[in-house]
Amino acid sequence: MTTVSIKDVAALAGVSPGTVSNVLNRPEKVAGSTRDRVETAIRQLGFVRHGSASTLRAGHSRTVGLSVIDIGNPFFTDVAAGVEDLASERGYAVILGNSSGSPAKEERNLLVFAEQRVRGVLITPSGADPRRLAMLRERGIAVVLVDHPAERPDQCAVAVNDVAGGSLAVTHLLAGGADRIAYVSGPASIRQCQDRLRGAGRALAAAGRDPAELRELAMPAMTAAAGQQAALTLLAEDALPDALFCANDLLALGVLRGLLQAGVRVPADVSLIGYDDIDFASASAVSLSSIRQPTYQLGRAATELLLDECDNPATHAHQQVMFQPDLVVRESTR
Amino acid sequence: MTTVSIKDVAALAGVSPGTVSNVLNRPEKVAGSTRDRVETAIRQLGFVRHGSASTLRAGHSRTVGLSVIDIGNPFFTDVAAGVEDLASERGYAVILGNSSGSPAKEERNLLVFAEQRVRGVLITPSGADPRRLAMLRERGIAVVLVDHPAERPDQCAVAVNDVAGGSLAVTHLLAGGADRIAYVSGPASIRQCQDRLRGAGRALAAAGRDPAELRELAMPAMTAAAGQQAALTLLAEDALPDALFCANDLLALGVLRGLLQAGVRVPADVSLIGYDDIDFASASAVSLSSIRQPTYQLGRAATELLLDECDNPATHAHQQVMFQPDLVVRESTR
DNA sequence: CAGCCTGATTAAAACGTAACAATCACATCT
DNA sequence: AGATGTGATTGTTACGTTTTAATCAGGCTG
């Protein structure tokens, strides 16, 4: 009800408001004895700093905006966890925006971020809006792209090397004696699917095989249902591939289910590997080999770059960080 | 860089700052022609309102805080999606706090919320801190409990009826001819596990059976690994139950895997049902029957109550909303 | 035509904090 | 003793907006 301000604290501690502000922001500037007096006054009154007043006067806030494409996707959830953890450690609050794949919603989120005068924005852009982001930067809001290549050199970005991941997966399949390999993919518009495909091709080439041998089966969605559909398609053909690389784990789980129901043995008849290493990959009937991405680290690293750009604008060097994925071998591959 | 203020807009439109504020907040108060003039000036200058200044002067913000226990858990992710959607529709920003089960972290989040002067807080409390929440309310911050019973009558809360859910599950098992039923549960400290157990007991009683017949197996965690462990424990005993009710889907998926590996047929030998209906329930080798909770709706409803309390404090009536869960029948039960 | 009402606009005073220049107390040096 | 320096503290101003009371321009009534 009655909001207690810095003045009340000052009055109780027998000191000026400016001094209270100093113990809050630059404690080393104030003598030990008065600092103690002020701090007990703060505790006694239950004072908590008015963030908006602080932001207004100081010209910058202690919040960052996080805009993700789908908060329901474990990938983004893990990223968000990394962002939230580091931001919280550094005393920043995180404003969450979920674009749900809608450019309009994304734009609305960016507007909210601008109104809140966030210090910086972490975003996995979906709508094509390089202008929007430039606008934020003109307003002094730092921007870091997450799981998306930088659009200009003076910009930070973090991503995971999907080409390397595709290569890891197919190299592993080949090492297990795979001969005829198929790639079960998602929509062609998704960059990650394309990159993983290129990586798969490179692995074949490195083994002295023709990348064109790789059978590609592109599904309209990257869900378990789509994966099961893919399995049916493959089963209807003359000969089954002896190894399958799926563009994500949901597809792989669907494929797995479809194959097992048809009596195909995994991995005896068909080797199967997914991508993302979601929690449920290890919980399926035949635990799933997969490619793990350092998702949580991705979020942390992006936040680290963002806060560095905010707090040390003079020395900050823009970087494009590329993480490397890992192979996780479980039961589904030979 | 150069931040454009309400004054600049006023100057360009040939009007006073107060009028600009009016077209922003009470457009009906200003004549059509001047409104147009102001609006084009706003667009022309790319003006966006300074949220902090607004909050400072108006005494309240357009943000709400959301504190969850584990952002990695699909349950909370869905809740968060519901919260974010409605808040965004109403022009509110959501500040995310992830307590990761740590009371200290939770407390820190609440402090951040207080500093930001959020309008209200949505929280699934973990640390026992009724005092903390009372403190927020004293500061004029509304609080709604999510998936947790109200601690006092003058408080809003939303939850899902776990007793009914437990009852639904066991009634379904009994209808399928189950005789010897076991309940694979999580830590006894978790209210949800207890409530679901009570529901299971009631279903037995309603069928004229003794609730004490229900075998309970409490695992230390509610993960797939714990579920697999539970399966091993059951398999080591003289006789296997002919039906299993698991306190969540992760446990159920683990149990399923353990049983299949031991050659037990599901559902022919053992009926199996989980709880939560997570996405992966339908993707397992034998798709999982489960109890679905309206998770997204839970988040939306909680936000609805919160915003009503904020925007109509006079007419607002505190409510405890209880949602009802649904039975989802798939392949794992007879 | 005076008086009054109505609707539109404005001037001015806050809101709580940070920052900077100014002041002060006091010790040290010449 | 006087000058100088140092470290601690304070007074004041400005941040951008909302809000209230006051002003103003017209139209209507009697």
XYZ file of C-alpha atoms (C1' of nucleotides) in Angstrom:
728
model
C 0.000 0.000 0.000
C 2.249 2.739 1.289
C 5.272 2.483 -0.859
C 8.472 3.228 1.030
C 10.989 5.287 -0.901
C 14.640 6.081 -0.678
C 13.706 9.248 1.221
C 12.068 7.317 4.029
C 15.183 5.218 4.367
C 17.317 8.343 4.390
C 15.190 9.930 7.093
C 15.353 6.884 9.321
C 19.088 6.497 8.866
C 19.640 10.218 9.421
C 21.299 10.673 6.084
C 20.567 12.221 2.689
C 18.778 10.393 -0.140
C 21.907 10.614 -2.244
C 23.818 8.586 0.294
C 21.182 5.858 0.244
C 21.456 5.768 -3.516
C 25.202 5.397 -3.119
C 25.019 2.428 -0.759
C 22.656 0.870 -3.282
C 24.817 1.427 -6.339
C 28.366 2.221 -5.238
C 28.741 0.895 -1.694
C 32.514 1.429 -1.745
C 31.951 5.163 -1.903
C 30.345 5.332 1.513
C 31.906 4.944 4.967
C 31.397 1.626 6.750
C 29.483 2.990 9.694
C 26.917 4.942 7.692
C 26.578 2.054 5.284
C 25.575 -0.185 8.161
C 23.117 2.366 9.410
C 21.508 2.666 5.991
C 21.374 -1.060 5.477
C 19.589 -1.703 8.729
C 17.155 1.067 7.877
C 16.506 -0.606 4.558
C 15.804 -3.910 6.221
C 13.731 -2.303 8.927
C 11.426 -0.591 6.438
C 11.376 -3.417 3.944
C 12.520 -1.027 1.252
C 12.922 -2.352 -2.275
C 14.259 -0.187 -5.039
C 11.744 1.142 -7.570
C 13.088 -0.353 -10.788
C 11.142 1.976 -13.044
C 12.367 5.126 -11.344
C 15.861 3.763 -11.521
C 15.520 2.916 -15.185
C 14.041 6.294 -15.985
C 16.814 8.209 -14.293
C 19.733 5.974 -15.202
C 18.631 5.682 -18.817
C 18.828 1.917 -18.962
C 17.084 -1.032 -17.340
C 18.168 -4.330 -15.841
C 16.003 -6.457 -18.095
C 16.543 -8.393 -21.300
C 13.953 -9.638 -23.761
C 13.869 -13.221 -24.994
C 11.871 -13.948 -28.121
C 11.493 -17.595 -29.070
C 9.607 -19.305 -31.853
C 7.929 -22.024 -29.822
C 8.144 -22.226 -26.067
C 6.652 -25.725 -26.291
C 9.691 -27.061 -28.094
C 12.212 -28.615 -25.668
C 14.999 -27.012 -27.668
C 13.818 -23.506 -26.871
C 12.905 -24.462 -23.351
C 16.486 -25.477 -22.698
C 17.763 -22.312 -24.300
C 15.396 -20.305 -22.110
C 16.670 -22.092 -19.015
C 20.227 -21.104 -19.895
C 19.242 -17.521 -20.532
C 17.238 -17.241 -17.356
C 19.958 -18.734 -15.189
C 22.740 -16.444 -16.313
C 20.573 -13.339 -16.465
C 19.358 -14.025 -12.965
C 22.925 -14.510 -11.712
C 23.834 -11.123 -13.104
C 20.790 -9.469 -11.599
C 18.861 -9.117 -14.828
C 15.213 -9.977 -15.281
C 14.038 -11.822 -18.402
C 10.950 -10.765 -20.298
C 9.606 -13.686 -22.268
C 8.060 -13.409 -25.708
C 6.695 -16.403 -27.574
C 6.093 -15.705 -31.225
C 4.430 -19.066 -31.948
C 5.830 -18.769 -35.433
C 3.709 -15.706 -36.185
C 5.619 -12.709 -37.525
C 2.887 -10.396 -36.232
C 3.230 -11.767 -32.732
C 6.983 -11.479 -32.979
C 6.661 -7.860 -33.964
C 4.350 -7.189 -31.048
C 6.879 -8.730 -28.715
C 9.623 -6.509 -30.014
C 7.397 -3.502 -29.457
C 6.827 -4.554 -25.868
C 10.571 -4.952 -25.429
C 11.106 -1.468 -26.792
C 8.492 -0.017 -24.450
C 10.073 -1.700 -21.484
C 13.395 -0.266 -22.599
C 15.075 -3.658 -22.207
C 18.833 -3.554 -22.174
C 19.080 -6.137 -24.916
C 17.166 -8.718 -26.916
C 17.871 -12.388 -27.530
C 15.965 -13.632 -30.519
C 15.609 -16.581 -32.819
C 14.091 -14.650 -35.690
C 11.300 -16.263 -37.671
C 9.643 -13.496 -39.640
C 12.076 -11.900 -42.079
C 12.550 -8.529 -40.419
C 16.130 -7.332 -40.515
C 14.737 -3.790 -40.413
C 12.970 -4.331 -37.124
C 16.154 -5.498 -35.489
C 18.107 -2.604 -36.908
C 15.497 -0.318 -35.398
C 16.083 -1.791 -31.964
C 19.799 -1.260 -32.302
C 19.268 2.353 -33.262
C 17.470 2.764 -29.987
C 20.532 1.476 -28.180
C 19.163 -2.012 -27.583
C 21.722 -4.743 -28.121
C 20.613 -7.739 -30.160
C 22.026 -11.267 -30.202
C 20.734 -13.865 -32.644
C 20.167 -17.337 -31.254
C 20.516 -20.441 -33.435
C 20.596 -18.210 -36.466
C 23.568 -16.949 -38.463
C 24.479 -13.280 -38.104
C 22.943 -11.039 -40.733
C 25.694 -8.441 -40.552
C 29.241 -8.476 -39.285
C 28.667 -6.004 -36.442
C 26.333 -8.351 -34.647
C 26.615 -11.206 -32.198
C 25.158 -14.610 -32.947
C 25.330 -18.077 -31.465
C 24.475 -21.303 -33.236
C 25.282 -24.994 -33.360
C 27.125 -26.467 -36.309
C 24.436 -28.449 -38.068
C 26.698 -29.503 -40.907
C 29.057 -31.119 -38.436
C 26.107 -32.766 -36.719
C 24.855 -34.309 -39.934
C 28.316 -35.526 -40.666
C 28.697 -37.058 -37.203
C 25.459 -38.962 -37.579
C 26.188 -40.444 -40.980
C 29.810 -41.210 -40.165
C 28.544 -43.186 -37.196
C 26.045 -45.079 -39.352
C 28.762 -45.910 -41.888
C 31.079 -47.108 -39.133
C 28.338 -49.521 -38.075
C 28.372 -51.078 -41.540
C 25.505 -49.136 -43.066
C 25.290 -49.363 -46.809
C 22.017 -47.860 -48.049
C 21.227 -44.792 -45.962
C 18.144 -42.579 -46.026
C 17.681 -39.102 -44.536
C 14.251 -38.420 -43.075
C 13.960 -34.655 -43.088
C 11.536 -31.811 -42.437
C 10.362 -28.933 -44.617
C 12.996 -27.757 -47.084
C 12.583 -24.203 -45.827
C 14.182 -25.020 -42.520
C 17.860 -24.141 -42.579
C 18.762 -26.741 -39.967
C 17.415 -29.544 -42.165
C 19.440 -28.313 -45.110
C 22.643 -28.010 -43.123
C 22.291 -31.468 -41.635
C 21.750 -32.835 -45.112
C 24.918 -31.195 -46.356
C 26.806 -32.685 -43.438
C 25.462 -36.116 -44.267
C 26.664 -35.709 -47.838
C 30.109 -34.743 -46.696
C 30.370 -37.825 -44.515
C 29.529 -40.012 -47.496
C 32.075 -38.232 -49.648
C 34.710 -38.626 -46.955
C 34.064 -42.365 -47.019
C 34.617 -42.442 -50.767
C 30.916 -42.707 -51.554
C 28.783 -40.629 -53.846
C 26.664 -38.168 -51.801
C 23.928 -38.569 -54.385
C 23.389 -42.098 -53.098
C 21.704 -40.616 -50.036
C 17.964 -41.070 -50.276
C 16.109 -38.007 -48.922
C 12.586 -38.166 -47.635
C 11.250 -34.715 -46.702
C 8.200 -34.664 -44.460
C 5.914 -31.644 -44.080
C 6.356 -31.515 -40.283
C 8.940 -32.602 -37.773
C 6.654 -34.471 -35.426
C 6.335 -38.045 -34.267
C 3.237 -38.473 -36.412
C 5.181 -37.398 -39.483
C 7.896 -39.869 -38.569
C 5.450 -42.723 -38.414
C 4.158 -41.705 -41.809
C 7.706 -41.767 -43.105
C 8.140 -45.307 -41.821
C 5.029 -46.420 -43.707
C 6.343 -44.835 -46.895
C 9.655 -46.612 -46.570
C 8.038 -49.943 -45.749
C 5.921 -49.745 -48.888
C 8.998 -49.681 -51.099
C 10.913 -52.590 -52.569
C 13.815 -52.626 -50.184
C 14.231 -50.972 -46.838
C 17.344 -48.851 -46.277
C 19.622 -50.424 -43.698
C 20.181 -47.135 -41.889
C 18.104 -44.028 -41.226
C 19.162 -40.546 -40.177
C 16.281 -38.394 -38.933
C 16.411 -34.609 -38.804
C 15.128 -34.566 -35.250
C 14.222 -36.930 -32.446
C 10.489 -36.553 -32.785
C 10.698 -37.805 -36.364
C 12.988 -40.610 -35.216
C 10.632 -41.706 -32.463
C 7.793 -41.859 -34.957
C 9.875 -43.832 -37.417
C 10.921 -46.185 -34.644
C 7.358 -46.840 -33.676
C 6.347 -47.471 -37.269
C 9.187 -49.894 -37.863
C 8.680 -51.852 -34.636
C 4.980 -52.241 -35.336
C 5.831 -53.718 -38.732
C 8.125 -56.238 -37.121
C 11.330 -54.618 -38.286
C 14.108 -55.043 -35.740
C 16.065 -51.991 -34.612
C 19.019 -51.925 -34.859
C 19.433 -55.473 -36.257
C 17.552 -54.773 -39.505
C 17.759 -50.995 -39.544
C 20.068 -48.618 -37.728
C 18.341 -45.443 -36.583
C 19.697 -42.138 -35.372
C 17.918 -38.902 -34.470
C 18.904 -35.324 -33.696
C 18.572 -33.074 -30.607
C 18.889 -35.727 -27.906
C 15.690 -34.723 -26.197
C 14.994 -36.265 -22.804
C 12.675 -38.842 -24.275
C 15.275 -40.186 -26.654
C 16.595 -42.406 -23.895
C 13.143 -43.473 -22.770
C 11.812 -45.042 -25.942
C 11.345 -48.766 -26.388
C 14.710 -48.980 -28.068
C 16.715 -46.097 -26.705
C 17.637 -43.697 -29.428
C 21.105 -42.776 -30.639
C 21.146 -39.077 -31.344
C 23.130 -35.891 -31.864
C 23.271 -33.766 -28.778
C 23.327 -29.988 -29.004
C 24.580 -27.909 -26.097
C 21.249 -26.170 -25.886
C 21.470 -24.835 -22.373
C 24.979 -23.573 -23.113
C 23.654 -21.920 -26.237
C 21.306 -19.842 -24.119
C 23.988 -19.021 -21.580
C 26.538 -18.056 -24.209
C 24.084 -15.822 -26.009
C 23.261 -14.076 -22.757
C 26.945 -13.723 -21.930
C 27.545 -11.960 -25.227
C 24.523 -9.764 -24.768
C 25.431 -8.634 -21.269
C 29.008 -8.031 -22.314
C 27.809 -5.807 -25.106
C 25.593 -3.944 -22.635
C 28.046 -3.575 -19.785
C 31.280 -3.043 -21.739
C 30.211 -1.391 -24.966
C 33.695 0.078 -25.396
C 35.679 -3.149 -25.335
C 32.980 -5.440 -26.674
C 33.892 -7.324 -29.815
C 31.045 -8.781 -31.828
C 31.360 -12.516 -32.239
C 29.679 -15.334 -34.052
C 29.950 -18.335 -31.776
C 29.546 -21.788 -33.297
C 29.057 -24.725 -30.962
C 29.877 -28.287 -31.956
C 27.331 -31.069 -31.469
C 28.108 -34.479 -29.945
C 27.293 -38.032 -30.935
C 25.316 -39.985 -28.347
C 25.319 -43.711 -28.996
C 22.510 -45.786 -27.543
C 20.720 -48.934 -28.608
C 19.189 -47.920 -31.909
C 22.394 -48.045 -33.940
C 24.793 -50.880 -34.636
C 20.446 6.795 -29.542
C 18.381 9.964 -29.366
C 15.288 8.890 -27.556
C 12.159 10.625 -28.821
C 9.754 11.670 -26.102
C 6.167 12.667 -25.821
C 7.311 16.296 -25.986
C 8.821 15.867 -29.423
C 5.580 14.364 -30.646
C 3.636 17.235 -29.102
C 5.875 19.805 -30.747
C 5.530 18.226 -34.170
C 1.769 17.906 -33.863
C 1.452 21.457 -32.539
C -0.186 20.308 -29.352
C 0.596 19.985 -25.665
C 2.254 16.894 -24.102
C -0.878 16.260 -22.092
C -2.899 15.817 -25.247
C -0.428 13.286 -26.587
C -0.744 11.389 -23.348
C -4.477 11.457 -23.785
C -4.479 10.002 -27.279
C -2.228 7.281 -25.873
C -4.388 6.450 -22.874
C -7.856 7.883 -23.358
C -8.309 8.428 -27.095
C -12.033 9.086 -26.701
C -11.218 12.238 -24.763
C -9.584 13.937 -27.707
C -11.155 15.358 -30.860
C -10.815 13.290 -34.016
C -8.816 15.802 -36.009
C -6.148 16.409 -33.383
C -6.002 12.683 -32.680
C -5.137 12.062 -36.296
C -2.500 14.753 -36.218
C -0.899 13.277 -33.126
C -1.003 9.751 -34.467
C 0.773 10.653 -37.673
C 3.380 12.540 -35.649
C 3.900 9.418 -33.549
C 4.380 7.302 -36.638
C 6.578 9.890 -38.278
C 8.973 10.072 -35.338
C 8.860 6.382 -34.488
C 7.853 7.254 -30.960
C 7.382 4.439 -28.478
C 6.176 5.137 -24.982
C 8.710 4.906 -22.167
C 7.250 2.146 -20.008
C 9.290 3.026 -16.953
C 8.252 6.653 -16.914
C 4.683 5.556 -17.352
C 4.949 3.063 -14.532
C 6.599 5.567 -12.248
C 3.949 8.181 -12.722
C 0.901 5.950 -12.997
C 1.933 3.886 -10.003
C 1.524 0.557 -11.700
C 3.128 -1.338 -14.555
C 1.900 -3.466 -17.444
C 3.918 -6.523 -16.495
C 3.228 -9.711 -14.593
C 5.715 -12.100 -13.045
C 5.590 -15.835 -13.661
C 7.504 -18.058 -11.275
C 7.672 -21.727 -12.181
C 9.437 -24.638 -10.551
C 11.001 -26.171 -13.639
C 10.826 -24.572 -17.038
C 12.166 -27.829 -18.517
C 9.015 -29.691 -17.514
C 6.457 -29.799 -20.342
C 3.711 -29.183 -17.810
C 5.088 -25.769 -16.879
C 6.012 -25.004 -20.431
C 2.389 -25.402 -21.458
C 1.247 -23.294 -18.545
C 3.741 -20.619 -19.541
C 2.441 -20.661 -23.101
C -1.087 -20.033 -21.824
C 0.074 -17.224 -19.584
C 2.149 -15.584 -22.268
C -0.622 -15.727 -24.852
C -3.293 -14.090 -22.749
C -0.969 -11.542 -21.165
C 0.263 -10.563 -24.580
C -3.283 -10.208 -25.891
C -4.044 -7.845 -23.039
C -0.898 -5.827 -23.600
C 0.986 -7.145 -20.615
C 4.588 -8.315 -20.648
C 5.595 -11.485 -18.794
C 8.710 -11.609 -16.662
C 9.868 -15.202 -16.327
C 11.381 -16.646 -13.181
C 12.553 -20.247 -12.994
C 13.132 -21.381 -9.433
C 14.616 -24.762 -10.417
C 13.182 -26.076 -7.185
C 15.447 -23.853 -5.108
C 13.658 -21.761 -2.485
C 16.521 -19.252 -2.544
C 16.155 -18.782 -6.284
C 12.422 -18.462 -5.882
C 12.912 -15.762 -3.292
C 15.287 -13.904 -5.578
C 12.736 -14.022 -8.346
C 10.075 -12.545 -6.108
C 12.461 -9.741 -5.194
C 13.043 -9.009 -8.859
C 9.288 -8.953 -9.395
C 8.919 -6.504 -6.528
C 11.646 -4.252 -7.913
C 10.009 -4.249 -11.314
C 6.748 -3.352 -9.625
C 4.914 -6.036 -11.564
C 1.168 -5.744 -11.507
C 0.749 -9.302 -10.319
C 2.495 -12.612 -9.805
C 1.590 -16.092 -10.999
C 3.380 -18.688 -8.969
C 3.546 -22.397 -8.345
C 5.119 -22.137 -4.913
C 7.786 -24.631 -3.964
C 9.569 -23.232 -0.928
C 7.152 -22.863 1.976
C 6.874 -19.102 2.167
C 3.364 -17.909 2.850
C 4.952 -14.809 4.432
C 6.716 -13.847 1.223
C 3.522 -13.909 -0.745
C 1.694 -11.937 1.908
C 4.447 -9.346 1.632
C 3.833 -8.975 -2.084
C 0.150 -8.483 -1.494
C 0.852 -5.784 1.065
C 2.721 -3.960 -1.639
C -0.363 -4.097 -3.813
C 0.837 -6.931 -6.011
C -1.871 -9.451 -6.803
C -0.965 -13.105 -6.454
C -2.538 -16.147 -8.081
C -1.432 -19.644 -7.172
C -1.022 -22.073 -10.031
C -1.556 -25.807 -9.578
C -1.589 -25.267 -5.841
C -4.532 -24.937 -3.458
C -5.239 -21.483 -2.035
C -3.633 -20.863 1.315
C -6.241 -18.365 2.420
C -9.788 -17.598 1.323
C -9.024 -14.109 -0.017
C -6.796 -15.443 -2.740
C -7.152 -16.771 -6.252
C -5.888 -20.178 -7.207
C -6.218 -22.533 -10.156
C -5.548 -26.245 -10.111
C -6.537 -29.507 -11.719
C -8.489 -32.082 -9.764
C -5.914 -34.761 -9.117
C -8.252 -36.880 -7.043
C -10.637 -37.083 -9.976
C -7.735 -37.897 -12.271
C -6.582 -40.781 -10.119
C -10.120 -42.030 -9.991
C -10.509 -41.801 -13.782
C -7.363 -43.820 -14.323
C -8.200 -46.655 -11.963
C -11.833 -46.797 -13.011
C -10.616 -47.276 -16.561
C -8.237 -50.053 -15.517
C -11.010 -51.813 -13.616
C -13.317 -51.523 -16.601
C -10.680 -53.310 -18.640
C -10.823 -56.231 -16.290
C -7.898 -55.357 -14.062
C -7.732 -57.265 -10.819
C -4.424 -56.644 -9.073
C -3.495 -53.000 -9.545
C -0.313 -51.200 -8.495
C 0.311 -47.437 -8.253
C 3.787 -46.331 -9.271
C 4.255 -43.013 -7.556
C 6.814 -40.292 -6.842
C 8.062 -38.784 -3.597
C 5.444 -38.749 -0.846
C 6.036 -35.035 -0.335
C 4.422 -34.197 -3.648
C 0.793 -33.275 -3.180
C -0.169 -34.352 -6.674
C 1.026 -37.910 -6.015
C -0.999 -38.072 -2.812
C -4.146 -36.746 -4.421
C -3.922 -39.157 -7.325
C -3.493 -41.991 -4.859
C -6.613 -40.950 -2.997
C -8.518 -40.866 -6.251
C -7.329 -44.345 -7.079
C -8.546 -45.550 -3.701
C -11.949 -44.023 -4.259
C -12.304 -45.762 -7.604
C -11.594 -49.075 -5.943
C -14.079 -48.373 -3.199
C -16.690 -47.377 -5.752
C -16.211 -50.760 -7.398
C -16.787 -52.486 -4.086
C -13.121 -53.276 -3.565
C -10.935 -52.545 -0.579
C -8.692 -49.522 -1.307
C -6.016 -51.169 0.828
C -5.594 -53.757 -1.927
C -3.818 -51.111 -3.995
C -0.127 -51.793 -4.029
C 1.874 -48.521 -3.857
C 5.422 -48.249 -5.104
C 6.913 -44.810 -4.373
C 9.985 -43.883 -6.369
C 12.384 -41.129 -5.340
C 12.015 -39.286 -8.653
C 9.409 -38.977 -11.360
C 11.640 -39.693 -14.325
C 11.819 -42.381 -16.978
C 14.871 -43.860 -15.289
C 12.940 -44.214 -12.039
C 10.123 -45.857 -13.965
C 12.455 -48.444 -15.429
C 13.744 -49.141 -11.934
C 10.176 -49.616 -10.782
C 9.612 -52.171 -13.534
C 12.646 -54.146 -12.377
C 11.368 -54.117 -8.804
C 7.972 -55.412 -9.880
C 9.466 -58.079 -12.132
C 11.553 -59.409 -9.262
C 8.467 -60.222 -7.238
C 6.401 -63.393 -7.228
C 3.540 -62.207 -9.344
C 3.228 -59.207 -11.595
C 0.206 -56.913 -11.126
C -2.084 -57.047 -14.126
C -2.489 -53.282 -14.247
C -0.278 -50.302 -13.432
C -1.180 -46.678 -12.777
C 1.812 -44.344 -12.928
C 1.841 -40.907 -11.321
C 3.187 -39.310 -14.479
C 4.015 -40.184 -18.053
C 7.758 -40.172 -17.603
C 7.447 -42.893 -14.988
C 5.050 -44.765 -17.249
C 7.391 -44.592 -20.223
C 10.199 -45.983 -18.090
C 8.004 -48.776 -16.785
C 6.885 -49.558 -20.313
C 10.428 -49.876 -21.502
C 11.382 -52.120 -18.564
C 8.425 -54.416 -19.136
C 8.889 -54.736 -22.896
C 12.550 -55.560 -22.480
C 11.601 -58.363 -20.104
C 9.225 -59.779 -22.663
C 6.085 -58.725 -20.872
C 3.333 -57.820 -23.323
C 1.515 -54.509 -22.947
C -1.444 -54.420 -22.673
C -2.022 -58.196 -23.040
C -0.148 -59.129 -19.846
C -0.195 -55.765 -18.089
C -2.389 -52.716 -18.622
C -0.501 -49.449 -18.210
C -1.712 -45.884 -17.780
C 0.218 -42.690 -17.117
C -0.608 -39.102 -16.186
C -0.160 -35.717 -17.902
C -0.562 -36.829 -21.521
C 2.722 -35.314 -22.614
C 3.405 -35.175 -26.339
C 5.583 -38.239 -26.207
C 2.883 -40.398 -24.668
C 1.514 -41.072 -28.126
C 4.956 -41.670 -29.632
C 6.173 -44.561 -27.530
C 6.453 -48.122 -28.850
C 3.060 -48.880 -27.415
C 1.222 -45.602 -27.299
C 0.347 -44.681 -23.775
C -3.085 -44.229 -22.262
C -2.977 -41.258 -19.964
C -4.832 -38.575 -18.040
C -4.827 -35.263 -19.818
C -4.738 -32.000 -17.910
C -5.866 -28.751 -19.522
C -2.436 -27.262 -18.923
C -2.559 -24.439 -21.401
C -6.007 -23.489 -20.126
C -4.658 -23.561 -16.600
C -2.172 -20.852 -17.512
C -4.759 -18.798 -19.342
C -7.306 -19.053 -16.548
C -4.765 -18.062 -13.920
C -3.809 -15.038 -15.962
C -7.447 -14.138 -16.486
C -8.026 -14.109 -12.747
C -4.873 -12.117 -12.147
C -5.667 -9.434 -14.672
C -9.231 -9.195 -13.443
C -7.959 -8.633 -9.935
C -5.613 -5.950 -11.247
C -7.982 -4.136 -13.549
C -11.212 -4.417 -11.560
C -10.130 -4.520 -7.939
C -13.533 -3.272 -6.832
C -15.669 -5.970 -8.402
C -13.132 -8.762 -8.337
C -14.187 -11.855 -6.463
C -11.467 -14.233 -5.407
C -11.964 -17.690 -6.806
C -10.477 -21.107 -6.552
C -10.850 -22.680 -9.975
C -10.636 -26.426 -10.258
C -10.253 -27.981 -13.690
C -11.245 -31.535 -14.455
C -8.838 -33.916 -16.154
C -9.714 -36.214 -19.072
C -9.061 -39.845 -19.813
C -7.140 -40.528 -23.012
C -7.322 -44.140 -24.125
C -4.573 -45.447 -26.385
C -2.949 -48.821 -26.863
C -1.409 -49.498 -23.477
C -4.632 -50.367 -21.709
C -7.132 -53.113 -22.377
C -26.732 40.199 -24.941
C -25.425 38.197 -20.624
C -24.939 33.969 -18.407
C -24.041 29.148 -18.524
C -22.833 24.792 -19.947
C -20.034 21.523 -22.573
C -16.269 19.631 -24.645
C -11.407 20.228 -25.866
C -7.045 21.565 -24.563
C -3.253 23.028 -21.602
C -0.064 24.213 -17.662
C 2.036 22.520 -13.916
C 3.003 19.392 -10.374
C 4.257 15.189 -9.113
C 6.277 9.975 -9.217
C 11.347 7.784 -7.054
C 15.759 7.550 -8.362
C 20.808 8.605 -10.185
C 24.397 11.722 -11.032
C 27.163 15.652 -10.554
C 28.865 19.507 -8.609
C 29.318 21.589 -4.338
C 30.151 21.505 0.468
C 32.036 19.912 4.634
C 35.102 17.914 8.171
C 39.348 16.779 9.117
C 44.084 15.373 8.711
C 48.541 16.286 6.613
C 52.129 19.045 5.002
C 55.033 23.292 4.604
C 49.212 28.673 11.538
C 47.853 28.560 7.155
C 47.371 26.071 3.042
C 46.295 21.969 0.802
C 44.366 17.737 -0.006
C 41.244 13.787 0.791
C 37.318 11.311 1.628
C 32.460 11.547 2.904
C 28.187 13.543 2.360
C 24.558 16.538 0.538
C 21.522 19.634 -2.559
C 19.760 19.928 -6.747
C 18.394 18.839 -11.144
C 16.543 15.929 -14.712
C 14.579 11.544 -16.566
C 9.414 10.982 -19.449
C 5.170 10.336 -18.299
C 0.262 10.846 -16.014
C -3.084 13.546 -13.805
C -5.704 17.271 -11.890
C -7.296 21.619 -12.000
C -7.599 25.454 -14.775
C -8.401 27.753 -19.170
C -10.534 28.460 -23.440
C -13.758 28.550 -27.346
C -18.264 28.114 -28.799
C -23.057 27.135 -28.734
C -27.317 27.372 -26.271
C -30.860 29.369 -23.251
C -33.523 32.897 -21.313
